[in-house]
Amino acid sequence: MPETGTRAESSRRIRDAIVAATVRIVAREGVAAVTHRRVAAEADVALSSTTWHFATNAAILEAALHWCARGEVGRITAIADRLDDTGFDPAVWADELGDWLIEQLTADREVAVALYRLQVELLGTPGALAVHREWGEGLRAVGERVLERAPSPAPDVDVRLIVAALDGLRMGVLNTGEEDVEWVRLAVRRQLQALLG
């Protein structure tokens, strides 16, 4: 029977703590450092909690990837919701996406690093493919909603191009270890202007 009430909430909190701990470990030490024992210690939960919620390391890693992806879709959706009544202005969107990308490269750098490490480790596995499909569909749904008011003859393709450009900028900065990332704002602005005017 499914858990309900207080017990279900407690179980969800423990599961969330396990996933967040996994993301931190992956960011700091890499995927190979993830074990049930290591995650339990990082999350400050009983070892039996990690094995109860996740039978295998692969399951923990997939849950961490899903958590990162869901967070990204949620953050972009929040921007879209906030700008929903303003009409489509590429400059405003460039500023918002630039701010988000700067946030990814500074305050949320740990999550961004974990995201790429998880993607590489899980590449091609059935669970990761499902996460990537859901992630892509979520970003495309938000993007197409936003571009309904834009002069875009191919919104689906434009959304894919924007996502790829943002992803490439983020990965490029993380790979070089750059700390001065303010130039990213201009890069996002130029990319959106070139694509959408």
PDB file of C-alpha atoms in Angstrom, residues 64-154:
ATOM      1  CA  ALA A  64      20.080  12.687  -9.167  1.00  0.00           C
ATOM      2  CA  LEU A  65      20.048  13.347 -12.915  1.00  0.00           C
ATOM      3  CA  HIS A  66      16.262  13.610 -12.829  1.00  0.00           C
ATOM      4  CA  TRP A  67      16.453  16.050  -9.894  1.00  0.00           C
ATOM      5  CA  CYS A  68      18.910  18.282 -11.783  1.00  0.00           C
ATOM      6  CA  ALA A  69      16.824  18.191 -14.970  1.00  0.00           C
ATOM      7  CA  ARG A  70      13.552  18.874 -13.144  1.00  0.00           C
ATOM      8  CA  GLY A  71      15.169  21.826 -11.369  1.00  0.00           C
ATOM      9  CA  GLU A  72      16.299  23.310 -14.669  1.00  0.00           C
ATOM     10  CA  VAL A  73      12.858  22.988 -16.262  1.00  0.00           C
ATOM     11  CA  GLY A  74      11.285  24.457 -13.134  1.00  0.00           C
ATOM     12  CA  ARG A  75      13.610  27.457 -13.147  1.00  0.00           C
ATOM     13  CA  ILE A  76      13.010  28.220 -16.845  1.00  0.00           C
ATOM     14  CA  THR A  77       9.267  27.736 -16.354  1.00  0.00           C
ATOM     15  CA  ALA A  78       9.335  30.242 -13.481  1.00  0.00           C
ATOM     16  CA  ILE A  79      10.982  32.806 -15.765  1.00  0.00           C
ATOM     17  CA  ALA A  80       8.354  32.158 -18.452  1.00  0.00           C
ATOM     18  CA  ASP A  81       5.543  32.493 -15.918  1.00  0.00           C
ATOM     19  CA  ARG A  82       6.952  35.781 -14.632  1.00  0.00           C
ATOM     20  CA  LEU A  83       7.285  37.207 -18.157  1.00  0.00           C
ATOM     21  CA  ASP A  84       4.061  35.702 -19.470  1.00  0.00           C
ATOM     22  CA  ASP A  85       2.066  38.943 -19.507  1.00  0.00           C
ATOM     23  CA  THR A  86       4.825  41.119 -20.968  1.00  0.00           C
ATOM     24  CA  GLY A  87       4.766  39.831 -24.540  1.00  0.00           C
ATOM     25  CA  PHE A  88       7.895  38.461 -26.178  1.00  0.00           C
ATOM     26  CA  ASP A  89      10.926  40.732 -26.053  1.00  0.00           C
ATOM     27  CA  PRO A  90      14.218  39.028 -27.064  1.00  0.00           C
ATOM     28  CA  ALA A  91      16.255  41.547 -25.031  1.00  0.00           C
ATOM     29  CA  VAL A  92      14.290  40.844 -21.841  1.00  0.00           C
ATOM     30  CA  TRP A  93      14.537  37.107 -22.401  1.00  0.00           C
ATOM     31  CA  ALA A  94      18.262  37.395 -23.109  1.00  0.00           C
ATOM     32  CA  ASP A  95      18.727  39.217 -19.807  1.00  0.00           C
ATOM     33  CA  GLU A  96      16.720  36.613 -17.904  1.00  0.00           C
ATOM     34  CA  LEU A  97      18.489  33.662 -19.528  1.00  0.00           C
ATOM     35  CA  GLY A  98      21.838  35.396 -19.048  1.00  0.00           C
ATOM     36  CA  ASP A  99      21.080  35.858 -15.343  1.00  0.00           C
ATOM     37  CA  TRP A 100      20.071  32.204 -15.067  1.00  0.00           C
ATOM     38  CA  LEU A 101      23.234  31.043 -16.816  1.00  0.00           C
ATOM     39  CA  ILE A 102      25.421  33.231 -14.581  1.00  0.00           C
ATOM     40  CA  GLU A 103      23.621  31.699 -11.595  1.00  0.00           C
ATOM     41  CA  GLN A 104      24.386  28.240 -12.978  1.00  0.00           C
ATOM     42  CA  LEU A 105      28.066  29.129 -13.303  1.00  0.00           C
ATOM     43  CA  THR A 106      28.417  30.728  -9.873  1.00  0.00           C
ATOM     44  CA  ALA A 107      25.927  30.021  -7.064  1.00  0.00           C
ATOM     45  CA  ASP A 108      24.679  26.738  -8.600  1.00  0.00           C
ATOM     46  CA  ARG A 109      28.013  25.656 -10.094  1.00  0.00           C
ATOM     47  CA  GLU A 110      28.040  22.465  -8.003  1.00  0.00           C
ATOM     48  CA  VAL A 111      24.721  21.347  -9.501  1.00  0.00           C
ATOM     49  CA  ALA A 112      25.866  22.192 -13.038  1.00  0.00           C
ATOM     50  CA  VAL A 113      29.063  20.152 -12.603  1.00  0.00           C
ATOM     51  CA  ALA A 114      27.085  17.217 -11.217  1.00  0.00           C
ATOM     52  CA  LEU A 115      24.638  17.464 -14.102  1.00  0.00           C
ATOM     53  CA  TYR A 116      27.345  16.968 -16.730  1.00  0.00           C
ATOM     54  CA  ARG A 117      29.111  14.216 -14.799  1.00  0.00           C
ATOM     55  CA  LEU A 118      25.832  12.359 -14.415  1.00  0.00           C
ATOM     56  CA  GLN A 119      24.992  12.752 -18.104  1.00  0.00           C
ATOM     57  CA  VAL A 120      28.331  11.283 -19.158  1.00  0.00           C
ATOM     58  CA  GLU A 121      28.140   8.394 -16.692  1.00  0.00           C
ATOM     59  CA  LEU A 122      24.571   7.444 -17.591  1.00  0.00           C
ATOM     60  CA  LEU A 123      24.814   8.099 -21.341  1.00  0.00           C
ATOM     61  CA  GLY A 124      22.590   5.709 -23.276  1.00  0.00           C
ATOM     62  CA  THR A 125      21.091   3.889 -20.312  1.00  0.00           C
ATOM     63  CA  PRO A 126      17.312   3.396 -20.434  1.00  0.00           C
ATOM     64  CA  GLY A 127      16.738   5.485 -17.301  1.00  0.00           C
ATOM     65  CA  ALA A 128      18.842   8.377 -18.566  1.00  0.00           C
ATOM     66  CA  LEU A 129      17.150   8.268 -21.965  1.00  0.00           C
ATOM     67  CA  ALA A 130      13.782   8.605 -20.233  1.00  0.00           C
ATOM     68  CA  VAL A 131      15.047  11.531 -18.125  1.00  0.00           C
ATOM     69  CA  HIS A 132      16.469  13.271 -21.203  1.00  0.00           C
ATOM     70  CA  ARG A 133      13.222  12.823 -23.129  1.00  0.00           C
ATOM     71  CA  GLU A 134      11.207  14.302 -20.260  1.00  0.00           C
ATOM     72  CA  TRP A 135      13.757  17.097 -19.791  1.00  0.00           C
ATOM     73  CA  GLY A 136      13.754  17.977 -23.493  1.00  0.00           C
ATOM     74  CA  GLU A 137       9.977  17.859 -23.712  1.00  0.00           C
ATOM     75  CA  GLY A 138       9.703  20.140 -20.683  1.00  0.00           C
ATOM     76  CA  LEU A 139      12.111  22.725 -22.085  1.00  0.00           C
ATOM     77  CA  ARG A 140      10.510  22.580 -25.550  1.00  0.00           C
ATOM     78  CA  ALA A 141       7.028  23.027 -24.083  1.00  0.00           C
ATOM     79  CA  VAL A 142       8.126  26.149 -22.215  1.00  0.00           C
ATOM     80  CA  GLY A 143      10.076  27.441 -25.207  1.00  0.00           C
ATOM     81  CA  GLU A 144       7.255  26.912 -27.669  1.00  0.00           C
ATOM     82  CA  ARG A 145       4.843  28.646 -25.291  1.00  0.00           C
ATOM     83  CA  VAL A 146       7.194  31.635 -25.127  1.00  0.00           C
ATOM     84  CA  LEU A 147       7.853  31.694 -28.870  1.00  0.00           C
ATOM     85  CA  GLU A 148       4.142  31.707 -29.741  1.00  0.00           C
ATOM     86  CA  ARG A 149       4.460  35.500 -29.634  1.00  0.00           C
ATOM     87  CA  ALA A 150       7.823  35.651 -31.426  1.00  0.00           C
ATOM     88  CA  PRO A 151       8.589  36.013 -35.126  1.00  0.00           C
ATOM     89  CA  SER A 152       9.726  32.397 -35.369  1.00  0.00           C
ATOM     90  CA  PRO A 153       8.846  30.267 -38.405  1.00  0.00           C
ATOM     91  CA  ALA A 154      10.179  27.133 -36.671  1.00  0.00           C
TER      92      ALA A 154
END
